[in-house]
Amino acid sequence: MTIPAHIAEAVVDPKAYADWDRSHEAFAWLRKNAPLDVAEIEGFDPFWVVSKHADIQNIEKQNDLFHNEDRSATLTNIETDKKVREMMGGSPNLLRSLVQMDNPDHMQYRRLTQAWFMPQNLRKLEDRIREIARGFIDKMADKGTECDFARDVAFLYPLHVIMEVLGVPEIDEPRMLKLTQELFGAQDPEVNRSGKEVSDSDTGLANIQATVADFFTYFVEMTEDRRKNPREDLASVIANGEVYGKPLGHLEAMSYYIIAATAGHDTTSNTTGGALWALAENQDQFRKLKDDLSLIPSMVEESIRWETPVKHFMRTATADTEIAGKQIKKNDWLFLAYPSGNRDEDVFDDPYSFKIDRSPNKHVAFGYGAHVCLGQHLGRMEMRVLWEELLPRLQSVELNGKPTRVQANFVSGPKSIPIKFKMN
Ligand code: HEM
């Protein structure tokens, strides 16, 4: 069947993700009535919406049958797709990072930084990350009894961590935050480059292109510097790394920095904000956590499921195949709806409740298979450390106004979370 128009609209409309209930209601409807079916929306090529947890995993684990690079790796309308291909010599993506690669390149490029992202290597960063977390918590305490947790803590702390590990100096952090928000918030008039509602693909693409050009300028300089003066940072690994016995290609190197500099904090910021919002709204869970801090790791995991900051990735079938009884044709495009997989009633008891001790919690917020989030251990560690430092000091917290969310159908989360709190 074809998915009803209002449901398909809610899947693609950036505003539905700012509303949250609208996108969750649409996904609930899909899981029940059309778990794997085609959305036909004016201006877009038809695509399958994959709303069940099992189907998302099944598709992601077959990474030779479902590719990231053959068509756009994120949802794009026909007009934008055409323009990107014209600009990029036929390629459907403006960048070529790990999420826009397939094997054999994907494996080779992932191997370059894989060891760096493993827990053994990250352990040596924990003390420094804790120090950074304490700094932000002190600043929060200095605010007295009220703050905007999204703007004052959640956006800034993961940004500082990733910039430090990447090697970007503190003075450039506001610029990196702005560029990231422009990239992921391209559909939100409050944060995008032009500061306007994006009603045509020319404006949307021009906004993104200008942002990407600024990133390139910045990271070209950084590459030159790290080639001359290598340091212990991640930028030095990328600048001096080799793939197939040669330095990384220009587009690939730039894309590597950009994914680390953007995916590396916006996702974690959204989850951190989402966690505090959920704790403020669920006082019983907040109290339970305060009484037993050993629940922090499982609260972090639940907050990742709860928020699911990456709302989708796309895959393209490389051959005719069958998934969940449906005939998928070669070159068909599939939308992996992570927030839907993470509310799947067949996998999670009471999926709409925020339960800090949920176990098991096999969410798909980090994706699955060959492309599973490379930064998952870093993200988890950052969040665990923040809560280990914040919770013993945070005596009470409640919402102090209505939180808002970013309008975006790719990476999004809370934009503002006004709170009242008591801290010692
Ligand atoms: C890929 C989510 C934090 C770097 C991904 C994917 C998702 C995701 C859904 C795609 C996986 C797939 O296609 O199967 C998240 C969430 C985070 C987070 C929810 C935090 C709560 C981070 C951090 C970094 C990072 C801290 C650090 C740089 C990456 C990279 C990839 C990726 C490099 C591409 C992996 C590949 O395609 O091989 N992430 N991420 N992420 N993430 Fe994260």
Tab-separated table of C-alpha atoms and ligand atoms in Angstrom:
chain	number	residue	atom	x	y	z
A	1	MET	CA	0.000	0.000	0.000
A	2	THR	CA	0.962	3.637	-0.329
A	3	ILE	CA	1.225	5.457	2.984
A	4	PRO	CA	-1.619	8.017	3.522
A	5	ALA	CA	-0.525	11.559	2.648
A	6	HIS	CA	-0.792	13.085	6.137
A	7	ILE	CA	1.310	10.279	7.641
A	8	ALA	CA	3.962	10.531	4.910
A	9	GLU	CA	4.048	14.312	5.413
A	10	ALA	CA	4.732	13.852	9.129
A	11	VAL	CA	7.692	11.598	8.284
A	12	VAL	CA	9.381	14.231	6.107
A	13	ASP	CA	8.176	17.520	7.595
A	14	PRO	CA	10.948	19.076	9.754
A	15	LYS	CA	8.223	20.752	11.838
A	16	ALA	CA	6.795	17.370	12.851
A	17	TYR	CA	10.054	16.615	14.692
A	18	ALA	CA	9.839	19.944	16.540
A	19	ASP	CA	6.335	18.906	17.577
A	20	TRP	CA	7.499	15.381	18.594
A	21	ASP	CA	3.941	14.070	19.225
A	22	ARG	CA	3.123	14.480	15.546
A	23	SER	CA	6.082	12.420	14.365
A	24	HIS	CA	5.644	9.786	17.099
A	25	GLU	CA	1.925	9.405	16.323
A	26	ALA	CA	2.717	8.960	12.629
A	27	PHE	CA	5.341	6.310	13.379
A	28	ALA	CA	2.980	4.472	15.750
A	29	TRP	CA	0.393	4.398	12.973
A	30	LEU	CA	2.971	3.083	10.513
A	31	ARG	CA	4.226	0.305	12.799
A	32	LYS	CA	0.650	-0.883	13.250
A	33	ASN	CA	-0.765	-0.433	9.756
A	34	ALA	CA	2.036	-0.110	7.220
A	35	PRO	CA	5.292	-1.209	8.846
A	36	LEU	CA	7.223	-1.282	5.580
A	37	ASP	CA	5.510	0.688	2.839
A	38	VAL	CA	6.104	3.384	0.283
A	39	ALA	CA	5.743	7.135	0.866
A	40	GLU	CA	4.825	9.107	-2.238
A	41	ILE	CA	5.207	12.795	-1.586
A	42	GLU	CA	5.156	15.584	-4.126
A	43	GLY	CA	8.664	16.782	-4.864
A	44	PHE	CA	10.330	13.605	-3.549
A	45	ASP	CA	11.169	10.334	-5.225
A	46	PRO	CA	9.101	7.558	-3.643
A	47	PHE	CA	10.835	5.817	-0.743
A	48	TRP	CA	10.131	2.969	1.673
A	49	VAL	CA	9.589	3.959	5.301
A	50	VAL	CA	11.164	1.307	7.545
A	51	SER	CA	9.429	1.708	10.881
A	52	LYS	CA	10.056	-1.634	12.660
A	53	HIS	CA	13.140	-2.246	14.803
A	54	ALA	CA	13.765	-5.708	13.294
A	55	ASP	CA	13.569	-4.439	9.706
A	56	ILE	CA	15.954	-1.544	10.437
A	57	GLN	CA	18.508	-3.998	11.824
A	58	ASN	CA	17.933	-6.497	9.031
A	59	ILE	CA	18.587	-3.851	6.366
A	60	GLU	CA	21.565	-2.299	8.152
A	61	LYS	CA	23.370	-5.585	8.645
A	62	GLN	CA	23.267	-6.315	4.910
A	63	ASN	CA	25.510	-3.428	3.959
A	64	ASP	CA	26.441	-4.845	0.563
A	65	LEU	CA	22.777	-5.194	-0.387
A	66	PHE	CA	21.797	-1.785	1.024
A	67	HIS	CA	24.230	0.979	0.168
A	68	ASN	CA	24.863	4.451	1.587
A	69	GLU	CA	26.482	6.098	-1.421
A	70	ASP	CA	24.378	5.146	-4.460
A	71	ARG	CA	21.705	7.720	-3.669
A	72	SER	CA	21.635	10.493	-1.070
A	73	ALA	CA	22.396	9.142	2.416
A	74	THR	CA	19.848	11.547	3.894
A	75	LEU	CA	16.367	12.452	2.657
A	76	THR	CA	16.565	14.995	-0.169
A	77	ASN	CA	13.941	16.325	-2.557
A	78	ILE	CA	14.212	15.821	-6.322
A	79	GLU	CA	15.277	19.380	-7.093
A	80	THR	CA	18.041	19.499	-4.492
A	81	ASP	CA	19.240	16.062	-5.512
A	82	LYS	CA	19.543	17.211	-9.121
A	83	LYS	CA	21.519	20.297	-8.145
A	84	VAL	CA	23.841	18.410	-5.821
A	85	ARG	CA	24.604	15.886	-8.563
A	86	GLU	CA	25.359	18.694	-11.021
A	87	MET	CA	27.685	20.293	-8.509
A	88	MET	CA	29.381	17.089	-7.408
A	89	GLY	CA	30.044	15.504	-10.802
A	90	GLY	CA	27.189	13.016	-10.467
A	91	SER	CA	27.544	12.174	-6.773
A	92	PRO	CA	24.325	12.582	-4.753
A	93	ASN	CA	26.136	13.795	-1.604
A	94	LEU	CA	27.908	17.091	-0.843
A	95	LEU	CA	30.311	15.329	1.496
A	96	ARG	CA	32.084	11.986	1.421
A	97	SER	CA	32.465	10.892	5.028
A	98	LEU	CA	32.003	7.371	6.399
A	99	VAL	CA	28.215	7.701	6.253
A	100	GLN	CA	28.386	8.370	2.502
A	101	MET	CA	30.719	5.444	1.713
A	102	ASP	CA	30.372	1.750	0.963
A	103	ASN	CA	32.947	-1.002	0.854
A	104	PRO	CA	35.760	-1.266	0.068
A	105	ASP	CA	36.365	2.447	0.851
A	106	HIS	CA	34.170	2.480	3.950
A	107	MET	CA	36.203	-0.227	5.657
A	108	GLN	CA	39.514	1.413	4.756
A	109	TYR	CA	38.466	4.881	5.922
A	110	ARG	CA	36.824	3.600	9.099
A	111	ARG	CA	39.951	1.659	10.026
A	112	LEU	CA	41.910	4.919	10.071
A	113	THR	CA	40.277	6.156	13.294
A	114	GLN	CA	38.606	2.993	14.643
A	115	ALA	CA	41.269	2.316	17.295
A	116	TRP	CA	41.184	5.939	18.387
A	117	PHE	CA	37.442	5.636	19.163
A	118	MET	CA	37.727	2.393	21.146
A	119	PRO	CA	37.185	2.404	24.940
A	120	GLN	CA	40.854	1.511	25.706
A	121	ASN	CA	42.022	4.691	23.979
A	122	LEU	CA	39.201	6.859	25.305
A	123	ARG	CA	39.956	5.898	28.911
A	124	LYS	CA	42.953	8.203	28.911
A	125	LEU	CA	40.636	11.127	28.127
A	126	GLU	CA	38.247	10.507	31.019
A	127	ASP	CA	39.976	12.662	33.643
A	128	ARG	CA	40.150	15.629	31.301
A	129	ILE	CA	36.503	15.155	30.254
A	130	ARG	CA	35.524	15.105	33.937
A	131	GLU	CA	37.358	18.370	34.474
A	132	ILE	CA	35.475	19.917	31.533
A	133	ALA	CA	32.147	18.606	32.918
A	134	ARG	CA	32.889	20.120	36.346
A	135	GLY	CA	33.622	23.468	34.730
A	136	PHE	CA	30.203	23.555	33.067
A	137	ILE	CA	28.460	22.416	36.250
A	138	ASP	CA	30.170	25.202	38.217
A	139	LYS	CA	28.949	27.689	35.618
A	140	MET	CA	25.427	26.276	35.958
A	141	ALA	CA	25.629	26.666	39.758
A	142	ASP	CA	26.811	30.268	39.271
A	143	LYS	CA	23.555	31.005	37.438
A	144	GLY	CA	21.702	30.628	40.753
A	145	THR	CA	18.375	28.852	40.498
A	146	GLU	CA	17.351	29.256	36.846
A	147	CYS	CA	18.942	28.544	33.470
A	148	ASP	CA	18.281	27.264	29.983
A	149	PHE	CA	19.814	23.814	30.266
A	150	ALA	CA	19.978	23.336	26.481
A	151	ARG	CA	21.773	26.599	25.767
A	152	ASP	CA	23.857	26.900	28.936
A	153	VAL	CA	25.037	23.307	29.371
A	154	ALA	CA	23.850	20.702	26.859
A	155	PHE	CA	25.028	22.470	23.680
A	156	LEU	CA	28.339	23.631	25.060
A	157	TYR	CA	29.787	20.721	27.021
A	158	PRO	CA	29.903	18.066	24.235
A	159	LEU	CA	31.078	20.799	21.852
A	160	HIS	CA	34.010	21.603	24.106
A	161	VAL	CA	34.905	17.915	24.503
A	162	ILE	CA	34.899	17.088	20.785
A	163	MET	CA	36.728	20.291	19.855
A	164	GLU	CA	39.435	19.525	22.359
A	165	VAL	CA	39.889	15.942	21.160
A	166	LEU	CA	39.781	17.076	17.552
A	167	GLY	CA	42.276	19.863	18.273
A	168	VAL	CA	40.167	22.968	17.564
A	169	PRO	CA	41.188	25.823	19.913
A	170	GLU	CA	38.565	27.113	22.372
A	171	ILE	CA	38.401	30.491	20.682
A	172	ASP	CA	36.968	28.867	17.535
A	173	GLU	CA	34.217	26.945	19.345
A	174	PRO	CA	31.428	29.511	18.815
A	175	ARG	CA	32.170	29.392	15.092
A	176	MET	CA	32.034	25.569	15.063
A	177	LEU	CA	28.764	25.581	17.036
A	178	LYS	CA	27.220	28.069	14.625
A	179	LEU	CA	28.340	26.100	11.558
A	180	THR	CA	27.059	22.815	13.000
A	181	GLN	CA	23.698	24.327	13.853
A	182	GLU	CA	23.482	25.798	10.361
A	183	LEU	CA	24.213	22.419	8.824
A	184	PHE	CA	21.848	20.289	10.907
A	185	GLY	CA	19.301	23.066	11.435
A	186	ALA	CA	19.212	24.034	7.738
A	187	GLN	CA	15.422	23.645	7.794
A	188	ASP	CA	14.932	25.798	10.902
A	189	PRO	CA	14.647	29.556	10.208
A	190	GLU	CA	15.945	30.363	13.697
A	191	VAL	CA	19.266	28.628	13.186
A	192	ASN	CA	19.935	28.290	9.441
A	193	ARG	CA	22.381	30.436	7.497
A	194	SER	CA	19.877	32.846	5.956
A	195	GLY	CA	17.749	33.197	9.089
A	196	LYS	CA	14.646	32.605	6.947
A	197	GLU	CA	12.094	29.884	6.344
A	198	VAL	CA	13.467	27.726	3.517
A	199	SER	CA	10.791	27.473	0.856
A	200	ASP	CA	12.845	26.513	-2.218
A	201	SER	CA	15.751	24.206	-2.846
A	202	ASP	CA	18.015	26.991	-4.167
A	203	THR	CA	17.975	28.826	-0.829
A	204	GLY	CA	18.307	25.612	1.146
A	205	LEU	CA	21.250	24.410	-0.887
A	206	ALA	CA	22.950	27.820	-0.982
A	207	ASN	CA	22.736	27.940	2.828
A	208	ILE	CA	24.327	24.514	3.194
A	209	GLN	CA	26.970	25.175	0.563
A	210	ALA	CA	28.105	28.385	2.249
A	211	THR	CA	28.353	26.545	5.563
A	212	VAL	CA	30.315	23.650	4.046
A	213	ALA	CA	32.690	26.144	2.323
A	214	ASP	CA	33.438	27.758	5.700
A	215	PHE	CA	34.181	24.378	7.228
A	216	PHE	CA	36.517	23.562	4.307
A	217	THR	CA	38.451	26.823	4.702
A	218	TYR	CA	38.940	26.125	8.370
A	219	PHE	CA	40.030	22.525	8.024
A	220	VAL	CA	42.356	23.105	5.058
A	221	GLU	CA	44.425	25.349	7.333
A	222	MET	CA	44.276	22.787	10.099
A	223	THR	CA	45.518	20.011	7.788
A	224	GLU	CA	48.509	22.089	6.731
A	225	ASP	CA	49.336	22.838	10.333
A	226	ARG	CA	49.052	19.222	11.541
A	227	ARG	CA	51.166	17.957	8.664
A	228	LYS	CA	53.927	20.307	9.790
A	229	ASN	CA	53.326	19.962	13.540
A	230	PRO	CA	51.580	16.698	14.359
A	231	ARG	CA	50.028	16.488	17.842
A	232	GLU	CA	48.158	13.918	19.906
A	233	ASP	CA	44.773	15.068	18.542
A	234	LEU	CA	42.299	13.471	16.140
A	235	ALA	CA	43.017	16.139	13.491
A	236	SER	CA	46.613	14.866	13.331
A	237	VAL	CA	45.336	11.311	12.716
A	238	ILE	CA	43.225	12.553	9.794
A	239	ALA	CA	45.836	14.973	8.391
A	240	ASN	CA	48.639	12.427	8.449
A	241	GLY	CA	46.613	9.262	7.889
A	242	GLU	CA	46.915	7.089	4.810
A	243	VAL	CA	44.316	5.058	2.979
A	244	TYR	CA	45.427	2.647	0.235
A	245	GLY	CA	49.002	3.823	0.979
A	246	LYS	CA	48.235	7.470	0.131
A	247	PRO	CA	47.024	10.546	2.093
A	248	LEU	CA	43.233	10.931	2.194
A	249	GLY	CA	41.599	12.647	-0.794
A	250	HIS	CA	40.672	16.314	-0.242
A	251	LEU	CA	36.896	15.782	-0.100
A	252	GLU	CA	37.310	12.705	2.098
A	253	ALA	CA	39.634	14.460	4.564
A	254	MET	CA	37.366	17.537	4.805
A	255	SER	CA	34.330	15.303	5.266
A	256	TYR	CA	36.110	13.342	8.024
A	257	TYR	CA	36.757	16.525	10.026
A	258	ILE	CA	33.228	17.772	9.417
A	259	ILE	CA	31.527	14.585	10.581
A	260	ALA	CA	33.670	14.506	13.727
A	261	ALA	CA	33.091	18.218	14.365
A	262	THR	CA	29.315	18.012	13.870
A	263	ALA	CA	28.053	14.463	14.603
A	264	GLY	CA	30.503	14.498	17.487
A	265	HIS	CA	28.564	16.994	19.552
A	266	ASP	CA	25.077	17.804	18.252
A	267	THR	CA	23.885	14.248	18.879
A	268	THR	CA	25.320	14.143	22.393
A	269	SER	CA	23.985	17.633	23.161
A	270	ASN	CA	20.499	16.662	22.040
A	271	THR	CA	20.589	13.527	24.174
A	272	THR	CA	21.916	15.351	27.240
A	273	GLY	CA	19.179	17.969	26.937
A	274	GLY	CA	16.563	15.286	26.305
A	275	ALA	CA	17.669	13.430	29.453
A	276	LEU	CA	17.318	16.447	31.713
A	277	TRP	CA	13.947	17.316	30.210
A	278	ALA	CA	12.732	13.746	30.821
A	279	LEU	CA	14.056	13.735	34.397
A	280	ALA	CA	12.376	17.069	35.125
A	281	GLU	CA	9.075	15.702	33.830
A	282	ASN	CA	9.427	12.359	35.620
A	283	GLN	CA	10.249	13.278	39.205
A	284	ASP	CA	9.955	9.662	40.388
A	285	GLN	CA	12.762	8.711	37.977
A	286	PHE	CA	14.844	11.701	39.087
A	287	ARG	CA	14.491	10.684	42.751
A	288	LYS	CA	15.239	7.058	41.981
A	289	LEU	CA	18.420	8.088	40.186
A	290	LYS	CA	19.472	10.423	42.991
A	291	ASP	CA	19.032	7.541	45.441
A	292	ASP	CA	21.088	5.140	43.351
A	293	LEU	CA	23.774	6.692	41.182
A	294	SER	CA	24.815	3.261	39.924
A	295	LEU	CA	21.798	3.622	37.591
A	296	ILE	CA	23.556	6.394	35.637
A	297	PRO	CA	24.783	4.161	32.761
A	298	SER	CA	21.321	2.689	32.222
A	299	MET	CA	19.729	6.164	32.478
A	300	VAL	CA	22.170	7.342	29.796
A	301	GLU	CA	21.194	4.418	27.570
A	302	GLU	CA	17.510	5.151	28.114
A	303	SER	CA	18.048	8.822	27.288
A	304	ILE	CA	19.673	7.826	23.993
A	305	ARG	CA	16.647	5.649	23.159
A	306	TRP	CA	14.252	8.318	24.390
A	307	GLU	CA	15.702	11.215	22.416
A	308	THR	CA	17.045	9.337	19.351
A	309	PRO	CA	18.794	12.466	18.021
A	310	VAL	CA	19.496	10.985	14.573
A	311	LYS	CA	16.022	10.750	13.067
A	312	HIS	CA	16.954	8.826	9.918
A	313	PHE	CA	19.506	7.640	7.411
A	314	MET	CA	18.699	6.437	3.904
A	315	ARG	CA	19.813	3.234	2.187
A	316	THR	CA	19.610	2.196	-1.483
A	317	ALA	CA	18.993	-1.409	-2.563
A	318	THR	CA	21.749	-2.749	-4.828
A	319	ALA	CA	19.619	-5.678	-6.072
A	320	ASP	CA	16.019	-6.937	-6.034
A	321	THR	CA	15.289	-8.500	-2.649
A	322	GLU	CA	12.572	-9.217	-0.078
A	323	ILE	CA	12.243	-7.673	3.389
A	324	ALA	CA	9.324	-8.486	5.700
A	325	GLY	CA	7.423	-9.984	2.775
A	326	LYS	CA	7.792	-6.876	0.607
A	327	GLN	CA	9.478	-6.888	-2.778
A	328	ILE	CA	12.224	-4.267	-2.785
A	329	LYS	CA	13.609	-3.443	-6.223
A	330	LYS	CA	17.173	-2.571	-7.139
A	331	ASN	CA	17.788	1.176	-6.659
A	332	ASP	CA	14.790	1.571	-4.280
A	333	TRP	CA	15.413	4.121	-1.538
A	334	LEU	CA	14.697	3.302	2.117
A	335	PHE	CA	14.189	5.644	5.078
A	336	LEU	CA	15.408	4.049	8.340
A	337	ALA	CA	13.149	5.611	10.971
A	338	TYR	CA	15.259	5.277	14.138
A	339	PRO	CA	12.783	7.053	16.473
A	340	SER	CA	10.161	4.560	15.348
A	341	GLY	CA	12.420	1.536	15.892
A	342	ASN	CA	13.055	2.870	19.393
A	343	ARG	CA	9.336	2.969	20.261
A	344	ASP	CA	8.605	-0.443	18.750
A	345	GLU	CA	6.098	-2.221	21.028
A	346	ASP	CA	7.485	-5.622	19.916
A	347	VAL	CA	10.884	-4.791	21.405
A	348	PHE	CA	10.284	-2.360	24.286
A	349	ASP	CA	7.784	-2.754	27.150
A	350	ASP	CA	5.858	0.427	27.656
A	351	PRO	CA	7.962	2.241	25.022
A	352	TYR	CA	6.511	5.700	25.725
A	353	SER	CA	7.719	5.650	29.352
A	354	PHE	CA	11.127	6.987	30.324
A	355	LYS	CA	12.533	4.249	32.579
A	356	ILE	CA	16.022	4.848	33.895
A	357	ASP	CA	16.518	1.151	34.682
A	358	ARG	CA	15.187	-0.222	31.402
A	359	SER	CA	16.837	-3.559	30.713
A	360	PRO	CA	17.404	-4.877	28.131
A	361	ASN	CA	17.574	-1.687	26.079
A	362	LYS	CA	18.634	-2.688	22.601
A	363	HIS	CA	17.825	0.594	20.899
A	364	VAL	CA	18.899	1.484	17.368
A	365	ALA	CA	19.772	5.131	18.089
A	366	PHE	CA	23.411	4.422	17.145
A	367	GLY	CA	22.348	2.532	14.027
A	368	TYR	CA	23.515	-1.046	13.500
A	369	GLY	CA	25.989	-3.119	11.511
A	370	ALA	CA	28.993	-1.846	9.557
A	371	HIS	CA	28.083	1.838	9.935
A	372	VAL	CA	27.158	1.668	13.625
A	373	CYS	CA	28.135	4.953	15.287
A	374	LEU	CA	31.885	5.197	15.574
A	375	GLY	CA	31.612	7.714	18.403
A	376	GLN	CA	29.194	5.685	20.564
A	377	HIS	CA	31.713	4.974	23.348
A	378	LEU	CA	32.834	8.601	23.454
A	379	GLY	CA	29.219	9.842	23.525
A	380	ARG	CA	28.277	7.436	26.328
A	381	MET	CA	31.362	8.313	28.356
A	382	GLU	CA	30.756	12.074	28.058
A	383	MET	CA	27.187	11.705	29.236
A	384	ARG	CA	28.011	9.298	32.071
A	385	VAL	CA	30.716	11.635	33.378
A	386	LEU	CA	28.431	14.687	33.227
A	387	TRP	CA	25.688	12.954	35.212
A	388	GLU	CA	28.181	11.516	37.719
A	389	GLU	CA	29.309	15.065	38.426
A	390	LEU	CA	25.940	16.830	38.199
A	391	LEU	CA	23.552	14.525	40.061
A	392	PRO	CA	25.258	14.563	43.478
A	393	ARG	CA	25.012	18.374	43.403
A	394	LEU	CA	21.567	18.766	41.841
A	395	GLN	CA	19.017	18.757	44.678
A	396	SER	CA	15.943	19.502	42.606
A	397	VAL	CA	14.976	20.367	39.049
A	398	GLU	CA	11.735	21.326	37.354
A	399	LEU	CA	10.695	22.893	34.074
A	400	ASN	CA	10.361	26.660	34.164
A	401	GLY	CA	8.468	27.216	30.917
A	402	LYS	CA	7.854	25.211	27.786
A	403	PRO	CA	10.910	23.578	26.197
A	404	THR	CA	11.174	23.786	22.393
A	405	ARG	CA	12.694	21.542	19.736
A	406	VAL	CA	14.688	22.173	16.560
A	407	GLN	CA	12.805	21.768	13.268
A	408	ALA	CA	14.840	19.142	11.425
A	409	ASN	CA	14.193	15.672	10.046
A	410	PHE	CA	17.824	14.494	10.200
A	411	VAL	CA	19.596	15.412	13.464
A	412	SER	CA	17.519	17.297	16.007
A	413	GLY	CA	16.590	17.651	19.647
A	414	PRO	CA	15.773	20.270	22.276
A	415	LYS	CA	16.478	23.890	21.361
A	416	SER	CA	15.598	25.436	24.691
A	417	ILE	CA	14.905	23.865	28.130
A	418	PRO	CA	14.123	26.522	30.751
A	419	ILE	CA	14.568	25.057	34.235
A	420	LYS	CA	14.437	25.986	37.904
A	421	PHE	CA	16.859	24.099	40.096
A	422	LYS	CA	18.628	23.877	43.446
A	423	MET	CA	22.270	22.963	43.557
A	424	ASN	CA	24.925	22.706	46.213
B	1	HEM	C1	27.362	7.311	12.706
B	1	HEM	C2	24.141	8.294	16.197
B	1	HEM	C3	27.642	10.399	18.843
B	1	HEM	C4	30.676	9.964	15.110
B	1	HEM	C5	26.206	7.399	13.430
B	1	HEM	C6	24.939	6.851	13.005
B	1	HEM	C7	24.036	7.134	13.975
B	1	HEM	C8	24.723	7.853	15.015
B	1	HEM	C9	22.550	6.758	13.967
B	1	HEM	C10	24.670	6.076	11.703
B	1	HEM	C11	24.795	4.612	11.996
B	1	HEM	C12	24.327	3.700	10.893
B	1	HEM	O1	24.232	4.112	9.724
B	1	HEM	O2	24.081	2.530	11.210
B	1	HEM	C13	24.828	8.927	17.222
B	1	HEM	C14	24.248	9.244	18.516
B	1	HEM	C15	25.237	9.830	19.261
B	1	HEM	C16	26.426	9.887	18.441
B	1	HEM	C17	22.820	8.929	18.933
B	1	HEM	C18	25.221	10.358	20.683
B	1	HEM	C19	24.253	10.158	21.543
B	1	HEM	C20	28.766	10.463	18.070
B	1	HEM	C21	30.029	11.007	18.504
B	1	HEM	C22	30.876	10.911	17.454
B	1	HEM	C23	30.154	10.271	16.354
B	1	HEM	C24	30.334	11.554	19.898
B	1	HEM	C25	32.308	11.356	17.504
B	1	HEM	C26	32.987	11.860	16.539
B	1	HEM	C27	30.042	9.175	14.166
B	1	HEM	C28	30.674	8.732	12.930
B	1	HEM	C29	29.716	7.963	12.243
B	1	HEM	C30	28.526	7.957	13.065
B	1	HEM	C31	32.102	9.048	12.487
B	1	HEM	C32	29.859	7.274	10.881
B	1	HEM	C33	30.116	5.791	11.058
B	1	HEM	C34	30.124	5.012	9.757
B	1	HEM	O3	29.354	5.331	8.832
B	1	HEM	O4	30.926	4.053	9.667
B	1	HEM	N1	26.057	8.008	14.668
B	1	HEM	N2	26.127	9.336	17.211
B	1	HEM	N3	28.874	10.021	16.766
B	1	HEM	N4	28.765	8.677	14.228
B	1	HEM	FE1	27.496	8.938	15.739
